[in-house]
XYZ file of N, CA and C in Angstrom:
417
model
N -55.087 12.691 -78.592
C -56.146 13.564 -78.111
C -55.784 15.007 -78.446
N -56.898 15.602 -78.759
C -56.564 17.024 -79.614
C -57.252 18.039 -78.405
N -56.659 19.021 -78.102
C -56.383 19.815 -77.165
C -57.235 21.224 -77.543
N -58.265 21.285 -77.104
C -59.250 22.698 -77.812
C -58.540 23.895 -77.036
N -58.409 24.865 -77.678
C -57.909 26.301 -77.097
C -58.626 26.817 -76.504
N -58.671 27.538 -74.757
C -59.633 28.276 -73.921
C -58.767 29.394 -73.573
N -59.282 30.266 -74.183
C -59.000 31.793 -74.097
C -59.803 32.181 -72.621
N -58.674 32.498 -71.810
C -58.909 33.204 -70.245
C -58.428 34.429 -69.837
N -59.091 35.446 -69.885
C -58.793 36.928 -69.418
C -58.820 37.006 -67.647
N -57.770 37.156 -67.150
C -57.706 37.520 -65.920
C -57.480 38.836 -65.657
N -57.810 39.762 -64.511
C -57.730 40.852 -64.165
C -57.989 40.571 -62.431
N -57.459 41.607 -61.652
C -57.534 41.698 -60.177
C -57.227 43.233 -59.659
N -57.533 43.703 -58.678
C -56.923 44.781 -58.118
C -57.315 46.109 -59.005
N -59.123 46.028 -59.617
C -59.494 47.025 -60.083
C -60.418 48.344 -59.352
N -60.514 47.723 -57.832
C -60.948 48.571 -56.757
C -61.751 49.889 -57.253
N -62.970 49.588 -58.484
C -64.360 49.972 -58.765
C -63.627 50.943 -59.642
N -62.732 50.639 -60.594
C -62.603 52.077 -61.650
C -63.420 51.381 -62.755
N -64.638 51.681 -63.114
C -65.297 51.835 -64.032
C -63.941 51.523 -66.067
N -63.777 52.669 -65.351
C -62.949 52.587 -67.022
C -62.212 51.546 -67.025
N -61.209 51.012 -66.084
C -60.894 49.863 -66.030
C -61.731 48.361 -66.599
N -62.871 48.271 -65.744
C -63.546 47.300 -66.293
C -63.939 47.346 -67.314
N -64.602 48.906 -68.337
C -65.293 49.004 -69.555
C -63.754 48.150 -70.588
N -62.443 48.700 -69.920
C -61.423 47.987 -70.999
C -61.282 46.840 -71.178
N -61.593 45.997 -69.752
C -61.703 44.598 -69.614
C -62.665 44.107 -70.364
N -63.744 44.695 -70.074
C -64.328 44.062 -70.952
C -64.801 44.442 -72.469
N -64.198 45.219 -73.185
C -63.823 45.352 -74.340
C -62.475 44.815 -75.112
N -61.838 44.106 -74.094
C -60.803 43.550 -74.239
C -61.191 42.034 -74.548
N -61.972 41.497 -73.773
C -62.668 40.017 -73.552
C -63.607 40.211 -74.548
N -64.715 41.313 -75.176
C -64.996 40.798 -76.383
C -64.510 40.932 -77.669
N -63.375 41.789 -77.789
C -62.455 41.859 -78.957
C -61.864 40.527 -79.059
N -60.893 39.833 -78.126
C -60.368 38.694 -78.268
C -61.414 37.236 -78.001
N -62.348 37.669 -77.957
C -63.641 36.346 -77.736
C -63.166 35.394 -77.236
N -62.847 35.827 -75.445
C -62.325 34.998 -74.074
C -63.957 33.795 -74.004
N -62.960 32.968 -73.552
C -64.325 31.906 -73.466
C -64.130 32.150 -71.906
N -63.584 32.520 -71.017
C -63.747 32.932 -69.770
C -63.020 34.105 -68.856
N -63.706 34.949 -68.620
C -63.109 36.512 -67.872
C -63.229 36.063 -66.186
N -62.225 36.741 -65.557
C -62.011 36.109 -64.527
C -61.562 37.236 -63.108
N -62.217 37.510 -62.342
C -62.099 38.499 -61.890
C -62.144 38.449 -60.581
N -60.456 38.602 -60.367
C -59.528 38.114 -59.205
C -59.542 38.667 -57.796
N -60.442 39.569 -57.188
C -60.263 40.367 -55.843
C -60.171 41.477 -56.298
N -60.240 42.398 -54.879
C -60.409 43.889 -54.859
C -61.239 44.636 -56.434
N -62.041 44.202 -56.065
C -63.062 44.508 -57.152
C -63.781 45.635 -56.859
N -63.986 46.567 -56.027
C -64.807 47.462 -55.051
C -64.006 48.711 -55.173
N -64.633 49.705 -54.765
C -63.670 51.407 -54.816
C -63.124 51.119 -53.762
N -62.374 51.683 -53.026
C -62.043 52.241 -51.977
C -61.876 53.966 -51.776
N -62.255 54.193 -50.528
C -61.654 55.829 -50.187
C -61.261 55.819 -48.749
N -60.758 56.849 -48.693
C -60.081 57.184 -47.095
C -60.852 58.209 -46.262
N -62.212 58.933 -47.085
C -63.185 59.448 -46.815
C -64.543 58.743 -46.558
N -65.535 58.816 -45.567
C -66.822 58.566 -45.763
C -67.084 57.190 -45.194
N -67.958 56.211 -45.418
C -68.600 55.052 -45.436
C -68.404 53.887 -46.280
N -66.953 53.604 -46.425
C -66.794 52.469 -46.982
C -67.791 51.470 -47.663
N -68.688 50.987 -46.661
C -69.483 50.088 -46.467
C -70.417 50.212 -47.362
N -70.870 51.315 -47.559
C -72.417 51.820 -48.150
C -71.655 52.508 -49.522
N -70.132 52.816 -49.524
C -70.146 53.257 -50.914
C -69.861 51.878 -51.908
N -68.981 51.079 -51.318
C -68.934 48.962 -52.245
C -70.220 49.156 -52.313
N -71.649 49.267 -51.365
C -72.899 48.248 -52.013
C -73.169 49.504 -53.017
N -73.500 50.743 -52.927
C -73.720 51.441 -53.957
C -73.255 51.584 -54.886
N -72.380 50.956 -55.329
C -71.568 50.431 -56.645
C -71.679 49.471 -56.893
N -72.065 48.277 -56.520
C -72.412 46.688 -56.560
C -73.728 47.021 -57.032
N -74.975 48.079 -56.606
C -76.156 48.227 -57.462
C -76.339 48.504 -58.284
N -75.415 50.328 -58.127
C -75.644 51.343 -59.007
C -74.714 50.440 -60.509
N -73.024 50.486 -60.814
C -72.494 50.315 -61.436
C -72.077 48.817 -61.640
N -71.376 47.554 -60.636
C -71.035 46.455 -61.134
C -71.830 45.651 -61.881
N -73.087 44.887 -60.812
C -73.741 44.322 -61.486
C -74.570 45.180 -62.679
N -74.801 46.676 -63.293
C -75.304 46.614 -64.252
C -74.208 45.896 -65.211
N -73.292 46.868 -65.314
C -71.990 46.416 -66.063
C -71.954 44.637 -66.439
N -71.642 44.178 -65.351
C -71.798 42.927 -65.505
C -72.805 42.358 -66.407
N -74.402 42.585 -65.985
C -75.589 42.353 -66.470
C -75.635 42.281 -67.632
N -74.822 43.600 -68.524
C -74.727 44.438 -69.998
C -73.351 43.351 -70.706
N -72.594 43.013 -69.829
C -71.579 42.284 -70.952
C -72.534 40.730 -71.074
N -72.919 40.452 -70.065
C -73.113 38.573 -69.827
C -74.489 38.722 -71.186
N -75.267 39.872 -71.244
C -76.375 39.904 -72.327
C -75.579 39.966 -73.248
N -74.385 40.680 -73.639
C -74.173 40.804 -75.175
C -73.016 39.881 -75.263
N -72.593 38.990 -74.319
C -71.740 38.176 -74.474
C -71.703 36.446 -73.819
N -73.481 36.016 -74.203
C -73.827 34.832 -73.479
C -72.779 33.806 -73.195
N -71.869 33.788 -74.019
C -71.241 31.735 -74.277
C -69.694 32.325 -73.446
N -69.318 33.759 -73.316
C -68.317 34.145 -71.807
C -68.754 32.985 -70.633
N -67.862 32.831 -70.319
C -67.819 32.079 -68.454
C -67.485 33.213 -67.446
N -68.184 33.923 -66.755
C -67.652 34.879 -65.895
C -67.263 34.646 -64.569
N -66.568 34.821 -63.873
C -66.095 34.525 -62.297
C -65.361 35.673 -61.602
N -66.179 35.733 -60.248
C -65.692 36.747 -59.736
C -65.478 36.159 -58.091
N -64.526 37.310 -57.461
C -64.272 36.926 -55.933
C -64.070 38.165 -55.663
N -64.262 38.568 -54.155
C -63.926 39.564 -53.537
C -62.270 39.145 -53.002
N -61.959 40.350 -52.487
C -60.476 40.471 -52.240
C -60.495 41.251 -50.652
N -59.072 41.421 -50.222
C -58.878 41.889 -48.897
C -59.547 43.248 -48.770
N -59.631 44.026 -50.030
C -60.219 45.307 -49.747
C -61.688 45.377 -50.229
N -62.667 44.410 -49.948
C -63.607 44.590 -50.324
C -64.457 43.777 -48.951
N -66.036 44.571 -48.422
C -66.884 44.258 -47.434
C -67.257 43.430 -47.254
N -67.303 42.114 -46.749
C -67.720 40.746 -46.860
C -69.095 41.340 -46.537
N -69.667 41.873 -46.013
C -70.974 42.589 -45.431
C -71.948 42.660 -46.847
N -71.100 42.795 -48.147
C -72.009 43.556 -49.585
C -71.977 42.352 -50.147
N -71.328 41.102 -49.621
C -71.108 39.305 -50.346
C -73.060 39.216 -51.058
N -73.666 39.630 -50.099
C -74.946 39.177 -50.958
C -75.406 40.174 -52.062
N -75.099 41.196 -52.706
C -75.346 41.577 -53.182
C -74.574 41.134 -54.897
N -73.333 40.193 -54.512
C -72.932 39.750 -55.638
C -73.664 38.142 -55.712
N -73.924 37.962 -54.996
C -74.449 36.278 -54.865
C -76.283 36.614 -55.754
N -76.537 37.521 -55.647
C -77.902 38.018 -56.459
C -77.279 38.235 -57.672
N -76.034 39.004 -57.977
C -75.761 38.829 -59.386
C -75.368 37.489 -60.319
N -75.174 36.662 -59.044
C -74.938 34.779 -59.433
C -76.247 33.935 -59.478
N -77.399 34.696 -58.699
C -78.512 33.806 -59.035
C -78.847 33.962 -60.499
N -78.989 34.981 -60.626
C -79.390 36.093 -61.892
C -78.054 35.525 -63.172
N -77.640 35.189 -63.042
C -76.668 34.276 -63.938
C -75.699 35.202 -64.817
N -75.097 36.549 -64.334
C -74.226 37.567 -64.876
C -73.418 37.011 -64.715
N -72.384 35.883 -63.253
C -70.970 35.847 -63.373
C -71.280 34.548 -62.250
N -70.207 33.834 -61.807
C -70.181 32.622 -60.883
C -69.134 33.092 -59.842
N -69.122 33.107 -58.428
C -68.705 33.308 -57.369
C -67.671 32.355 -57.136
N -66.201 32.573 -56.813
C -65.133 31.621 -56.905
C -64.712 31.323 -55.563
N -64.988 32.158 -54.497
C -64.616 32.292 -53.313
C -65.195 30.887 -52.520
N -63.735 29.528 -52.616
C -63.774 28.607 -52.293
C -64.884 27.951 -53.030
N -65.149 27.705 -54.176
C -66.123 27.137 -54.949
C -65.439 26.527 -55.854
N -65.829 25.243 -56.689
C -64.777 25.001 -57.535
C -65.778 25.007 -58.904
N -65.576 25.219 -60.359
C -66.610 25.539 -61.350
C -65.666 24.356 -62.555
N -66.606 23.941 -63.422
C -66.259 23.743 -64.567
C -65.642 25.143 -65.453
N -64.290 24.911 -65.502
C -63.668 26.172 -66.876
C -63.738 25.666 -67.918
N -63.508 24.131 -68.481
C -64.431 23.531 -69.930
C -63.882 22.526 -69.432
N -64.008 21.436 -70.668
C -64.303 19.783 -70.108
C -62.817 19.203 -70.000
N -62.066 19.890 -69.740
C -60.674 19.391 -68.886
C -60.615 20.161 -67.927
N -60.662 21.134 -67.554
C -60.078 21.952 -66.424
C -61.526 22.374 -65.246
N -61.070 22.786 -64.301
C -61.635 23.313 -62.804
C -61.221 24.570 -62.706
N -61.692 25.632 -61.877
C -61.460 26.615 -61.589
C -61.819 26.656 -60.166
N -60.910 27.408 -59.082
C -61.613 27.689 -57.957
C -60.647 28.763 -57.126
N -61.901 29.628 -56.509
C -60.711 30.402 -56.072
C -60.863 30.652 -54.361
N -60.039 31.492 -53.680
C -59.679 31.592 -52.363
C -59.559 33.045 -52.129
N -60.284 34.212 -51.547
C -60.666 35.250 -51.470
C -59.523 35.599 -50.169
N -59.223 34.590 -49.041
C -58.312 35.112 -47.457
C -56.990 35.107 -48.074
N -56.695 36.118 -47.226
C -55.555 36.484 -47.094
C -54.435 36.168 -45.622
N -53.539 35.948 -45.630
C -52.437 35.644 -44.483
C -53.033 37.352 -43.527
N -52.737 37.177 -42.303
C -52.825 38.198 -41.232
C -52.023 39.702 -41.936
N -52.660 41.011 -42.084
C -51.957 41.600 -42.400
C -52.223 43.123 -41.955
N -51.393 44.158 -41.898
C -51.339 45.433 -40.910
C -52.399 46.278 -41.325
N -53.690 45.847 -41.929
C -54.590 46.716 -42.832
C -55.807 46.719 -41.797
N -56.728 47.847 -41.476
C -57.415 47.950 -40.882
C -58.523 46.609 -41.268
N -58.877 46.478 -42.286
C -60.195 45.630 -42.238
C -59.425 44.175 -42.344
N -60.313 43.272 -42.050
C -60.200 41.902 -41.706
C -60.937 41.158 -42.012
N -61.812 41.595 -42.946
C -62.632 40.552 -43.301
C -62.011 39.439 -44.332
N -61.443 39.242 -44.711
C -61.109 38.085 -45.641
C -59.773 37.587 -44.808
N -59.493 37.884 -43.994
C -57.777 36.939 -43.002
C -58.089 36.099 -42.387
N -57.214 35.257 -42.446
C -57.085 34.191 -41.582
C -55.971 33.245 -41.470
N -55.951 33.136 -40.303
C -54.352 32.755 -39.980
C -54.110 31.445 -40.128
């Protein structure tokens, strides 16, 4: 049995830098990843302001276009994404609209075809830890 090659770009812990992702994903279509994979803390953070309302205003304004713009110029990609400890479980639907809409597939405890040998699935909680927010822990 002959073993087909699946090119997988992983990344995590890009907490909404734009330039970051434009590399990712100029990285994933230079090397023509048959799946980009995008591991937690996906969201800005600041120590100023409204947390809450600045993740969804970047989940409108910037991810899902971004997203929208690679999955068009890069149909036969597999995309997958999860939130992480530093990101609002509160803004979860605003990426689940970018999964109806068919930009990327939601990993958080889901399991997906990655091609016709392998599974993918991922796990967004984290063990109990000294960080103000809590949305993804559990003991």
């Amino acid at each position: 049995m002959s073993l087909k090659k699946h090119i997988v770009l992983y990344a995590a812990d890009i907490h909404g830098s734009v330039s970051l992702y434009e590399a990712i994903f100029d990285k994933a279509a230079q090397e023509n990843v048959n799946s980009l994979v995008i591991g937690g803390d996906i969201l800005p953070k600041s120590p100023a302001g409204n947390m809450i309302e600045l993740q969804r205003e970047f989940l409108k304004t910037q991810f899902i276009p971004m997203f929208k713009k690679f999955k068009e110029e890069n149909p036969s990609t597999n995309i997958f994404v999860m939130m992480g400890n530093d990101d609002f479980k509160i803004n979860l639907p605003y990426l689940e609209e970018g999964e109806q809409k068919e930009y990327f597939r939601l990993l958080d405890m889901k399991v997906h075809k990655l091609n016709s040998q392998f599974n993918i699935c991922g796990y967004s909680h984290v063990s109990p830890l000294p960080f103000l927010m809590k949305d993804w822990q559990k003991h």
